[in-house]
Coordinates of C-alpha atoms and ligand atoms in Angstrom, one line a residue:
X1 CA 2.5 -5.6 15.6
X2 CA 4.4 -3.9 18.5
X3 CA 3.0 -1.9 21.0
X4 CA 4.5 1.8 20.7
X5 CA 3.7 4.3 23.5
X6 CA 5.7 7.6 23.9
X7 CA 7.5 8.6 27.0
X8 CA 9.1 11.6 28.7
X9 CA 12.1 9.8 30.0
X10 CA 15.5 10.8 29.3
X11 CA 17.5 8.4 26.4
X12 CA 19.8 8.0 28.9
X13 CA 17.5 6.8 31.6
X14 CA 15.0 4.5 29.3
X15 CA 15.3 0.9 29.9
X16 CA 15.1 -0.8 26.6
X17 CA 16.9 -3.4 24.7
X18 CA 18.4 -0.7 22.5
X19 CA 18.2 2.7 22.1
X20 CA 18.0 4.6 18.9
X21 CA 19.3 8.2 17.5
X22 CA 20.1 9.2 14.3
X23 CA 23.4 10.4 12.5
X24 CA 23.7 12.3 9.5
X25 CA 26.4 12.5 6.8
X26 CA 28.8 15.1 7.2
X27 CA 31.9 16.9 6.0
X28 CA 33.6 15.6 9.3
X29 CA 32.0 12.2 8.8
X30 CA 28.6 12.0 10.7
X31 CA 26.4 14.0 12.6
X32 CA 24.8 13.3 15.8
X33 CA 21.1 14.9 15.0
X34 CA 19.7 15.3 19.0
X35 CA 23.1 15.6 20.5
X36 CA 22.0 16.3 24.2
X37 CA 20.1 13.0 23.9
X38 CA 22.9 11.1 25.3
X39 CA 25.6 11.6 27.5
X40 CA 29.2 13.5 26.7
X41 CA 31.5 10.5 26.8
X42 CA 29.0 8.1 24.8
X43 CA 28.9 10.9 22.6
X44 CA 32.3 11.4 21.8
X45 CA 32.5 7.5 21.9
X46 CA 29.8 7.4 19.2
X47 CA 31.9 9.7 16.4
X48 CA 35.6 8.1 17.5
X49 CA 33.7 4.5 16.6
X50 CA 32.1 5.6 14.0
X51 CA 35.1 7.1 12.3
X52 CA 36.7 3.7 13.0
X53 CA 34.2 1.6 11.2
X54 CA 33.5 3.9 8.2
X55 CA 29.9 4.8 9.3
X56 CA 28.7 7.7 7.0
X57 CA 24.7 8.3 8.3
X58 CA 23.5 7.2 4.9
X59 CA 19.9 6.5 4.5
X60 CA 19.1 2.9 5.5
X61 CA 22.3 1.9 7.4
X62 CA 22.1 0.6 11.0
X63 CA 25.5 0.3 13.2
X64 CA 24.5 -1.2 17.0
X65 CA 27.3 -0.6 19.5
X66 CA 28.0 -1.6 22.8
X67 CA 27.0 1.5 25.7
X68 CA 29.0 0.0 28.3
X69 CA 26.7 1.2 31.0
X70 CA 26.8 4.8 29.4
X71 CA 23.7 4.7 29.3
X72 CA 20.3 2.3 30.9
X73 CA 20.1 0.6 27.0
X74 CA 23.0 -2.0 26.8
X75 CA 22.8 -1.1 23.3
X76 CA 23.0 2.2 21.6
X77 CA 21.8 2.0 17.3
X78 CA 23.1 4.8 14.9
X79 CA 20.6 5.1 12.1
X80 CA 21.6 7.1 9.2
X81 CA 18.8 9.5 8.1
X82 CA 21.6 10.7 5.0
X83 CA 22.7 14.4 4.0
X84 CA 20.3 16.3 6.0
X85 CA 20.2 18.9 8.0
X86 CA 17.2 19.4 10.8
X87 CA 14.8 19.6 10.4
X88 CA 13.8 16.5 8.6
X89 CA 10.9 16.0 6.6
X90 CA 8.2 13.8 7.6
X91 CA 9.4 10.7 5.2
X92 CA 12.8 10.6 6.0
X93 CA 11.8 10.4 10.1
X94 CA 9.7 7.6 9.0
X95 CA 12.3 6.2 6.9
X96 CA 14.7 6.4 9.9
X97 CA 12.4 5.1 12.3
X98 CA 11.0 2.2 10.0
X99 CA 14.6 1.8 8.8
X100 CA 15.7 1.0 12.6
X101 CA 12.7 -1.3 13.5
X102 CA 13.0 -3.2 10.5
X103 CA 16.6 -4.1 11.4
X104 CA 16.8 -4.1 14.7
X105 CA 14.9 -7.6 15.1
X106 CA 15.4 -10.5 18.0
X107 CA 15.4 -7.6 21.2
X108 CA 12.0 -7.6 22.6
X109 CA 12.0 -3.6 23.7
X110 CA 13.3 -0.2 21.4
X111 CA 13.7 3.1 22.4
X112 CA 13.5 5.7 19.6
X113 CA 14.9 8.8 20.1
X114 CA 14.9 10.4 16.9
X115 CA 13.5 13.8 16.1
X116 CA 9.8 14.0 17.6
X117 CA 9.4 17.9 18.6
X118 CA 5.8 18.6 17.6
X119 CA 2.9 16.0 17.0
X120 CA 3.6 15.5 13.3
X121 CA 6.9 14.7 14.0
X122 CA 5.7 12.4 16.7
X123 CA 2.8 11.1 14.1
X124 CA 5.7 9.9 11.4
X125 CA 8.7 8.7 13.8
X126 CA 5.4 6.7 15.4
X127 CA 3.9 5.3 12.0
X128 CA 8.2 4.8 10.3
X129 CA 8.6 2.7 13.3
X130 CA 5.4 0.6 13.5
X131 CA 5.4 0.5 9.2
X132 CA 9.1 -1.4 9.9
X133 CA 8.4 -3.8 12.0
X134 CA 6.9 -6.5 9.9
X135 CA 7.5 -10.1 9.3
X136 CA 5.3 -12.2 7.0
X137 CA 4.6 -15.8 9.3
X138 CA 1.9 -17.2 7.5
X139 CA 4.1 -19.9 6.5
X140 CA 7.3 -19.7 8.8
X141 CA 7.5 -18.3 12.5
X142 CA 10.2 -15.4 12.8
X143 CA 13.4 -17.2 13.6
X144 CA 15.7 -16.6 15.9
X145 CA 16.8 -13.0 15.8
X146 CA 14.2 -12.4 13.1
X147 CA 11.4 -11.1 14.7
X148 CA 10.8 -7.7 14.7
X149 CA 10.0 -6.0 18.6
X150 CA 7.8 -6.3 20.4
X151 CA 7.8 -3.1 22.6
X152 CA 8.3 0.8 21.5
X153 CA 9.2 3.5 22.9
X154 CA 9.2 6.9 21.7
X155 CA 11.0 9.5 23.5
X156 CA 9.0 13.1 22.9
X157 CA 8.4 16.3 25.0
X158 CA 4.6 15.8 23.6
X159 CA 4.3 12.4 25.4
X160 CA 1.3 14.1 27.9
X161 CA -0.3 15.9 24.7
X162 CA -3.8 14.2 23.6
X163 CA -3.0 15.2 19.8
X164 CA 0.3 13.3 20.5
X165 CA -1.7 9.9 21.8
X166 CA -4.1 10.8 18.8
X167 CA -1.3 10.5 16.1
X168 CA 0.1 7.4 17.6
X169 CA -3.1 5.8 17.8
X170 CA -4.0 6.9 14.2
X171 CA -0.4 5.4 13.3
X172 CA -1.3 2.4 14.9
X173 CA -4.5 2.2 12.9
X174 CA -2.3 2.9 9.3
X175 CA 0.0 0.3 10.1
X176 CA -2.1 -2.3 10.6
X177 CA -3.7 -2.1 7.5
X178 CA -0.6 -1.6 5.7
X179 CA 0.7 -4.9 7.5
X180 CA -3.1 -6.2 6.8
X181 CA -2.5 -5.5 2.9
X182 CA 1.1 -6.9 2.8
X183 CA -0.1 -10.1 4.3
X184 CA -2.6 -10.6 1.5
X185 CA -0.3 -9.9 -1.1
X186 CA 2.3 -12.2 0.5
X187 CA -0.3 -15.0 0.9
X188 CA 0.5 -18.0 -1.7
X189 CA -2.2 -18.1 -4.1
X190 CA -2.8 -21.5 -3.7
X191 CA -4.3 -19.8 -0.5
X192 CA -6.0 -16.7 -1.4
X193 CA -8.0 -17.5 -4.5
X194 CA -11.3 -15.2 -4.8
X195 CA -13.9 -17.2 -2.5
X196 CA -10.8 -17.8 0.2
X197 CA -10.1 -13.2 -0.2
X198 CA -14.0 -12.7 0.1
X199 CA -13.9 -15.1 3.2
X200 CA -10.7 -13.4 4.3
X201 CA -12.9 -9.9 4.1
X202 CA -16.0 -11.3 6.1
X203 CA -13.5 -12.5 8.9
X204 CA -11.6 -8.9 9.2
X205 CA -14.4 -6.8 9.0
X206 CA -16.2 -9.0 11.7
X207 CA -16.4 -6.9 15.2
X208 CA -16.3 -3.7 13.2
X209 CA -19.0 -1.5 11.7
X210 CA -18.1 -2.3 8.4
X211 CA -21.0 -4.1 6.4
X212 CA -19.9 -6.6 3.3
X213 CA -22.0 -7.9 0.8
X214 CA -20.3 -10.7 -1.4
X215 CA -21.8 -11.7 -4.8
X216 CA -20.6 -15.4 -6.3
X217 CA -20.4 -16.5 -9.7
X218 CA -24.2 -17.1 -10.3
X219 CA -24.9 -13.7 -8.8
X220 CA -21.8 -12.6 -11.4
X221 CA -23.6 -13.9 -14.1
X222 CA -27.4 -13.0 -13.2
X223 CA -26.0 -9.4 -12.6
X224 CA -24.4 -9.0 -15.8
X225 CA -20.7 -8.9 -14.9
X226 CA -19.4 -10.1 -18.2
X227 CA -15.7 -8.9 -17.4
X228 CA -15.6 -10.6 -13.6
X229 CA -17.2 -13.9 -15.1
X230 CA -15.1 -14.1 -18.3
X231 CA -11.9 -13.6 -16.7
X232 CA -13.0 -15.9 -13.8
X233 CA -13.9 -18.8 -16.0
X234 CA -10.7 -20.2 -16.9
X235 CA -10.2 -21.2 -13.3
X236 CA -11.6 -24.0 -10.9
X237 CA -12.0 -21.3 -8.6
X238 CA -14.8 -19.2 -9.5
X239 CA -14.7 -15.5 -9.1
X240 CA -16.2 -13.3 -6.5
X241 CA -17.3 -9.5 -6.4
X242 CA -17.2 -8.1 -2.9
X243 CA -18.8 -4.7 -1.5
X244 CA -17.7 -3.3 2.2
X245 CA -19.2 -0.2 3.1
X246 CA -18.0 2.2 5.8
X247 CA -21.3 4.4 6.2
X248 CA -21.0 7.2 9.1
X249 CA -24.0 8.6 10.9
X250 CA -23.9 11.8 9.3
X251 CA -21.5 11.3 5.7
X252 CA -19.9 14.7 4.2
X253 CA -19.2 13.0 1.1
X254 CA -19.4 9.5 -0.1
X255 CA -16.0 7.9 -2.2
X256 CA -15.9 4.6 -4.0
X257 CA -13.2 3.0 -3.9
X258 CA -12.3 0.1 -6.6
X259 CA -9.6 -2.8 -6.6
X260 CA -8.2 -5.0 -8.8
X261 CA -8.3 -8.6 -7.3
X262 CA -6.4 -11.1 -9.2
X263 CA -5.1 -13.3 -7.0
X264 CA -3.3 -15.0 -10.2
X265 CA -2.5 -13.7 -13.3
X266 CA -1.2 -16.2 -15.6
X267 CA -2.1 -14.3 -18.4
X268 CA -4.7 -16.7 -19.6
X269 CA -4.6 -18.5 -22.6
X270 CA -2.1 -15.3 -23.6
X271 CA 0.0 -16.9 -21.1
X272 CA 2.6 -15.0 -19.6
X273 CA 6.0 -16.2 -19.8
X274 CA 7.4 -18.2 -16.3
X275 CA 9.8 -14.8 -15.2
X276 CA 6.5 -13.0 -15.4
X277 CA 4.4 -14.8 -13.5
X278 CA 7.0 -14.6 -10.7
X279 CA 5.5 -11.9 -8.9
X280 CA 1.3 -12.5 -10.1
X281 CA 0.3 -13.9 -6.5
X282 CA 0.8 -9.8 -5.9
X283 CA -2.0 -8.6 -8.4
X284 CA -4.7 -8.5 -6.0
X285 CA -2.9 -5.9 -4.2
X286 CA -5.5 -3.2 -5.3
X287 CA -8.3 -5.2 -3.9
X288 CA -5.6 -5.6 -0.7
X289 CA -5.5 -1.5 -0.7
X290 CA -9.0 -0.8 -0.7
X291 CA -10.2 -3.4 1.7
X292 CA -7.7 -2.3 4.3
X293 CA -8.4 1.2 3.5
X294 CA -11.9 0.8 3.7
X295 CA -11.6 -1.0 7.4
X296 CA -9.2 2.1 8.8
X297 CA -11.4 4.4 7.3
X298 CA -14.6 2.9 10.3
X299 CA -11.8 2.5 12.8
X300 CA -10.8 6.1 12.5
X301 CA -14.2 7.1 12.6
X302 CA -14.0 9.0 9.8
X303 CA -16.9 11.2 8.7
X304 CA -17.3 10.2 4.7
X305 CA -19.1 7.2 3.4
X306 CA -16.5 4.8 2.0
X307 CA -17.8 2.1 -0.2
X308 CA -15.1 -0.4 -1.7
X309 CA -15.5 -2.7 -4.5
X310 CA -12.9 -6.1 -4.7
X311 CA -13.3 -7.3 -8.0
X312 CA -11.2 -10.4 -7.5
X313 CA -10.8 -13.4 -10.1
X314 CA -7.6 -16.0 -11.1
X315 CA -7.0 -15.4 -14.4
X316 CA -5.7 -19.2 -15.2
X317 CA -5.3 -20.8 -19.2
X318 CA -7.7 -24.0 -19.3
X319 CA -10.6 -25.5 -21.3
X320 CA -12.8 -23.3 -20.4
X321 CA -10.8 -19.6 -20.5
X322 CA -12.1 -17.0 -22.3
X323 CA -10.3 -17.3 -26.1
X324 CA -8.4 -14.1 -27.3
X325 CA -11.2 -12.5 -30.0
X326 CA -14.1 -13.7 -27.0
X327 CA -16.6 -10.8 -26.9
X328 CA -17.8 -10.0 -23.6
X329 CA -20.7 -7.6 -22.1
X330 CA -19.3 -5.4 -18.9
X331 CA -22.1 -4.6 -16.5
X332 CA -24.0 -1.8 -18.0
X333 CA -24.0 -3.1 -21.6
X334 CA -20.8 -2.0 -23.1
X335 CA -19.4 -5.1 -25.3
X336 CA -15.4 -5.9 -25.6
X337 CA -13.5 -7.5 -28.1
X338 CA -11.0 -9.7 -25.8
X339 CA -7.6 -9.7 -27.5
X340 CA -5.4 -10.5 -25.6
X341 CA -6.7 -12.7 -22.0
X342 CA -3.6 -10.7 -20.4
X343 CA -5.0 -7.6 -20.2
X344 CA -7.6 -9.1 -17.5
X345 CA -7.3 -6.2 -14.9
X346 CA -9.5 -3.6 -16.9
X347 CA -12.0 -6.2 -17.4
X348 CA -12.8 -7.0 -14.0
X349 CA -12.6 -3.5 -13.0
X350 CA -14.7 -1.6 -15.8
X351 CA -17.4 -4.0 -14.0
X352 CA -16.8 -2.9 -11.0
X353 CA -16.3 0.9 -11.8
X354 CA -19.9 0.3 -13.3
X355 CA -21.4 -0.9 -9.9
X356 CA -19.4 2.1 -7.5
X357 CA -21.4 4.8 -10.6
X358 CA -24.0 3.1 -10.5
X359 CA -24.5 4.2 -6.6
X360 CA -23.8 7.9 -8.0
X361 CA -20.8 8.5 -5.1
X362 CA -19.3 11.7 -5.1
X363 CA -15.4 10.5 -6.1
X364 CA -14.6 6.6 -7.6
X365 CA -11.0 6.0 -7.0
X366 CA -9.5 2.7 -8.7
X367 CA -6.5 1.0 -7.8
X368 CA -4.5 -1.6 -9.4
X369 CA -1.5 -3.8 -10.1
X370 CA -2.2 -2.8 -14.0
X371 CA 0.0 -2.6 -16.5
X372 CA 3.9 -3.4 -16.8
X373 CA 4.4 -0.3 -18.6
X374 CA 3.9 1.5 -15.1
X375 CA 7.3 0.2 -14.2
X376 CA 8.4 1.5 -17.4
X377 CA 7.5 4.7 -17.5
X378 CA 7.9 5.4 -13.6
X379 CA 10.1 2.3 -11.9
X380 CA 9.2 0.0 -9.0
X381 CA 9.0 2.5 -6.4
X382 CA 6.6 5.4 -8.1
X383 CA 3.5 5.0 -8.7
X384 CA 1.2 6.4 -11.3
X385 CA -2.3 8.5 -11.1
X386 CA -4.9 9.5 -13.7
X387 CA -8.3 10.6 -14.4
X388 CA -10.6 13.9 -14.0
X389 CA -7.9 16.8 -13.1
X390 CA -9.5 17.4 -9.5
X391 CA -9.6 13.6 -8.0
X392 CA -5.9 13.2 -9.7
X393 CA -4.4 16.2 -8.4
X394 CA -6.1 15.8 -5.0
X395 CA -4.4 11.9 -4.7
X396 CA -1.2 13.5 -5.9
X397 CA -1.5 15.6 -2.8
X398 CA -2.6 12.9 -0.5
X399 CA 0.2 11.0 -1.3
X400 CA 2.6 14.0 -1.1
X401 CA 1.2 14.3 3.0
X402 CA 0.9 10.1 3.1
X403 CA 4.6 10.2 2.5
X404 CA 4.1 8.0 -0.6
X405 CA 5.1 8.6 -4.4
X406 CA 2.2 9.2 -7.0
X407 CA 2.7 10.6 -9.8
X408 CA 0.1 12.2 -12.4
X409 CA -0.2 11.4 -15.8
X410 CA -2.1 11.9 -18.4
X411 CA -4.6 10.6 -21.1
X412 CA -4.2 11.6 -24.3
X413 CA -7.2 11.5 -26.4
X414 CA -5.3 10.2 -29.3
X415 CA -4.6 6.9 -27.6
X416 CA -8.3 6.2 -27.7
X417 CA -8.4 5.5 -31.0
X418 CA -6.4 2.6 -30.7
X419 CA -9.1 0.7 -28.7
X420 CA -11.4 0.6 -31.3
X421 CA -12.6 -2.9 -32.1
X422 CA -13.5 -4.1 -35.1
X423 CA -16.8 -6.1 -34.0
X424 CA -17.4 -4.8 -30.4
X425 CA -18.0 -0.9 -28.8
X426 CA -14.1 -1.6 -27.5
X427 CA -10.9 -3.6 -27.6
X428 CA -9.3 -4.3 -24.6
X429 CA -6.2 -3.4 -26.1
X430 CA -4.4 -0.8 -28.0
X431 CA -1.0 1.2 -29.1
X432 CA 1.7 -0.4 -27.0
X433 CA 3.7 2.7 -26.3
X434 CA 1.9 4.6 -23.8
X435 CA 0.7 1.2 -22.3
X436 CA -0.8 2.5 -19.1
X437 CA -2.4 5.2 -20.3
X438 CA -4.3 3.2 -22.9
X439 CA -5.3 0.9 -19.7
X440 CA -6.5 4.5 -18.1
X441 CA -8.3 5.6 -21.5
X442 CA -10.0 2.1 -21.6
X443 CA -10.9 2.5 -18.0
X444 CA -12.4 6.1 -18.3
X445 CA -15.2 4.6 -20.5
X446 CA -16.8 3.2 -17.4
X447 CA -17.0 5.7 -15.2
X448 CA -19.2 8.3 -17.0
X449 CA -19.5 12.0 -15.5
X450 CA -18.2 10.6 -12.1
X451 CA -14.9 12.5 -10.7
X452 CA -12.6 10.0 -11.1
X453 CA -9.1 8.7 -10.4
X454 CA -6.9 5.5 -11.9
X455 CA -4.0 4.5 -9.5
X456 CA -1.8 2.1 -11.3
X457 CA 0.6 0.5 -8.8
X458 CA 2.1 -2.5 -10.5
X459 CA 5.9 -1.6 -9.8
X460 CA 5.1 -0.2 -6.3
X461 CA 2.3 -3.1 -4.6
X462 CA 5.9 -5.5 -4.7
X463 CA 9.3 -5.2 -3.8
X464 CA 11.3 -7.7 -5.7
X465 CA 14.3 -5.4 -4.9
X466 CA 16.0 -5.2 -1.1
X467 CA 14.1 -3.9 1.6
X468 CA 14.3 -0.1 2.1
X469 CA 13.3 2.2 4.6
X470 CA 9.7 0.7 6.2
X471 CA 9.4 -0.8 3.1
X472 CA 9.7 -5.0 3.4
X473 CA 10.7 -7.1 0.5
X474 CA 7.3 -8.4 -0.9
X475 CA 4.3 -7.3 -0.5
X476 CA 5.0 -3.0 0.2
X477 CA 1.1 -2.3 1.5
X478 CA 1.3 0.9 -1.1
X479 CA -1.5 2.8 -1.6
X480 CA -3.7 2.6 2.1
X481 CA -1.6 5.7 3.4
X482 CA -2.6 7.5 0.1
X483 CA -6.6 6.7 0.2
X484 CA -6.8 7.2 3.8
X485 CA -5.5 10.6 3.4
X486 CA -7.4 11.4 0.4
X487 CA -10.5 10.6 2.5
X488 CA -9.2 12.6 5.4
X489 CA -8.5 15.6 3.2
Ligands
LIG501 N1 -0.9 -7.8 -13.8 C1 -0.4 -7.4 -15.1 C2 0.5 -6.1 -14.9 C3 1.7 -6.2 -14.2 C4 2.9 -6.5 -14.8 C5 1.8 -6.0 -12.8 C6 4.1 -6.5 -14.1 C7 2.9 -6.1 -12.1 C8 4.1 -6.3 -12.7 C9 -1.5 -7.1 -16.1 O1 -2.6 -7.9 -15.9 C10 -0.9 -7.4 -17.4 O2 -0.6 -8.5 -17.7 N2 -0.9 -6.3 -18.3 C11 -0.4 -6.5 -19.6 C12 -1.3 -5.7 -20.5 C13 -1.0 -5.8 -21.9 C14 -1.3 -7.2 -22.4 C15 -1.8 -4.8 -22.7 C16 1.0 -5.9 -19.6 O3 1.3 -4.9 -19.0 O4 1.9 -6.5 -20.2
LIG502 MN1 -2.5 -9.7 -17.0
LIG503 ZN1 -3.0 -8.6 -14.1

């Protein structure tokens, strides 16, 4: 990740690679948004140019021109922040800045001078910028003109205010999580099966004040996770459940939080068909989300007791996968009829919903890559939220200050119905219409009087799209800013 430090300097004077400022569509074409940023003739440079090449400031687009020693940068970037007028809401600075960063890859040093009056607006031009500058290399070093940069500045009358060095260091923090997450999902799943995740959680939480606890498949089976152990066995690669606890000295509230950690889903023996197994190495992103959140949570210091749950498993077809019509025992005695081996998610994570009640925490917040009808009912870039009316409208709200889309739904009693099993206490599934909110319905059996929240993020964990904004193709890192700022609020 970059380094990003703020600076008083005048755009003009700042010796960077390239310098940054943001345009907006207009009647006359585009806007210059801080027009005393640079100076007069670069300005009237900028909108003769940008007339020429058809630049309207939409969202997204970045046009680099030359300054011709205008200004110190050798290289001035226009990024469009669309038809706005100032000022601009928190997402669409982040958008700009991550928009800009993302882009603007192979120069080792960027200037942003964007909007940044107050600290908020430093605190989202900050966490846009570092959120865009991402490259997966697990695999392949950045090439040539790839890689994002490696020095940031942001320009901002705040640059001497403590709040100001607070909000970049808490961006900081938030991106590399979200950069932490994205490489998780990325990772083949050759790679990241469960023991390689659970050893991939003992190495990041190493240095830190975060404790981890990891239970393997005979501790699986001794404790009575029937859903972790039956979805598990079908692979070579047993499955593991993994507890890391942030625990402050003094806690005002303690949250759960619970992911769903399938670092393959095949289907099972109800194999998915090849186009939809595409994307599977990505349905461990819950697990991603809540590991990550849980490690920001301890390096912001923040004063709840956070206690996350990976319930990870690779849900493979073999000789010995659980057979649709199986009947399992979730921790905590509830049986379930297995119909379909597909619908692996809730399984794994009714266990693990058990286990975060079980340790009576004051919220349980689940998150997971769960059902296809998300994208459905809500497309790849909206994600969906459930549960007890406080814990769902308080993540709708997290997510409305994270700068992230959640959206509430609900769960209709009538849909319960249709998980009634014939032999066991449940099926694992029911009507089709209304997928996800069946998956929420079956979910809500297992987490008792608890407050309670189901975030499903299938669409959302994975951009099979272009990139966007600070949003990568791949594996997006959704969900940290919402949890973080749930526990924050
Ligand atoms: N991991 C999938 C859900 C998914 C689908 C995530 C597409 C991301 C993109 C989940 O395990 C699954 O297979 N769900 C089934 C449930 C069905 C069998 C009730 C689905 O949605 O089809
Ligand atoms: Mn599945
Ligand atoms: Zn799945």
């Amino acid at each position: 990740m970059p380094s990003l430090s703020l600076t008083l300097k005048h755009p003009a004077r700042l010796a960077v690679d390239v310098l940054v400022v943001a345009v907006a569509s207009s009647s006359s074409g585009i806007t210059l948004l801080d027009d005393d940023a640079l100076p007069k003739e670069l300005r009237s440079q900028v909108t003769s140019a940008a007339r020429a090449l058809g630049l309207t400031g939409e969202a997204d687009a970045v046009l680099r021109m030359p300054t011709s020693g205008a200004v110190s940068a050798p290289v001035l970037a226009l990024v469009g922040v669309g038809e706005q007028v100032a000022p601009l809401s928190h997402e669409v600075l982040r958008r700009a800045a991550g928009a800009a960063t993302r882009q603007l890859t192979g120069v080792g040093s960027i200037g942003l001078a964007l909007p940044a009056h107050d600290t908020a607006e430093v605190a989202a031009v900050a966490e846009g910028a570092l959120l865009g500058a991402y490259a997966f290399t697990r695999y392949r070093e950045a090439k040539d003109g790839a890689a994002p940069a490696e020095r940031i500045e942001l320009i901002t009358a705040r640059a001497r205010d403590n709040t100001a060095k607070r909000a970049v260091e808490r961006a900081a923090v938030v991106a590399a999580a979200v950069h932490g997450v994205r490489d998780l999902v990325n990772t083949a799943p050759i790679d990241l099966f469960p023991a390689a995740f659970a050893d991939a959680a003992r190495a990041a939480t190493r240095g830190t004040k975060v404790k981890v606890t990891v239970l393997d498949e005979k501790a699986l089976v001794a404790g009575g996770y029937g859903g972790l152990v039956a979805v598990g066995q079908g692979s070579s690669r047993p499955p593991r459940l993994v507890k890391v606890v942030w625990s402050p000295a003094r806690p005002s509230r303690s949250v759960a939080l619970v992911g769903k950690g399938i670092t393959f889903d095949s289907g099972g023996l109800s194999i998915k068909p090849a186009k939809g197994m595409e994307a599977m190495k990505s349905d461990m992103a819950g697990a991603a989300a809540v590991l990550h959140t849980v490690l920001a949570a301890a390096a912001l210091e923040l004063p709840v007791k956070v206690t996350g749950w990976l319930c990870l498993a690779e849900n493979m077809p073999s000789g010995t996968a659980q057979r649709p019509s199986d009947v399992i025992t979730q921790r905590g005695g509830t049986t379930v009829e297995v119909l379909n081996t597909d619908a692996e998610g809730r399984l794994v994570l009714a266990d693990g919903l058990v286990a975060a009640c079980e340790e009576k925490p004051d919220t349980v917040v689940d998150i997971a890559t769960l059902t296809g009808a998300q994208l459905v009912a809500l497309g790849a870039r909206v994600s969906a939220v459930m549960g007890t009316d406080e814990v769902r409208a308080a993540v709708v709200a997290a997510a409305d200050t994270a700068g992230e889309q959640f959206w509430p739904m609900p769960l209709p009693s009538e849909l319960r119905a249709s998980l009634k099993s014939q032999v066991a206490d449940l099926a694992n599934i029911g009507e089709r219409f209304g997928g996800m909110l069946v998956a929420g319905l079956f979910l809500r059996e297992f987490v008792g009087s608890t407050p309670w929240a189901h975030l499903d993020i299938a669409g959302p964990a994975f951009n099979e799209g272009s990139a966007h904004g600070y949003t990568p193709v791949g594996g997006t890192g959704v969900g940290v800013r919402t949890l973080l700022a749930l526990l924050e609020s």
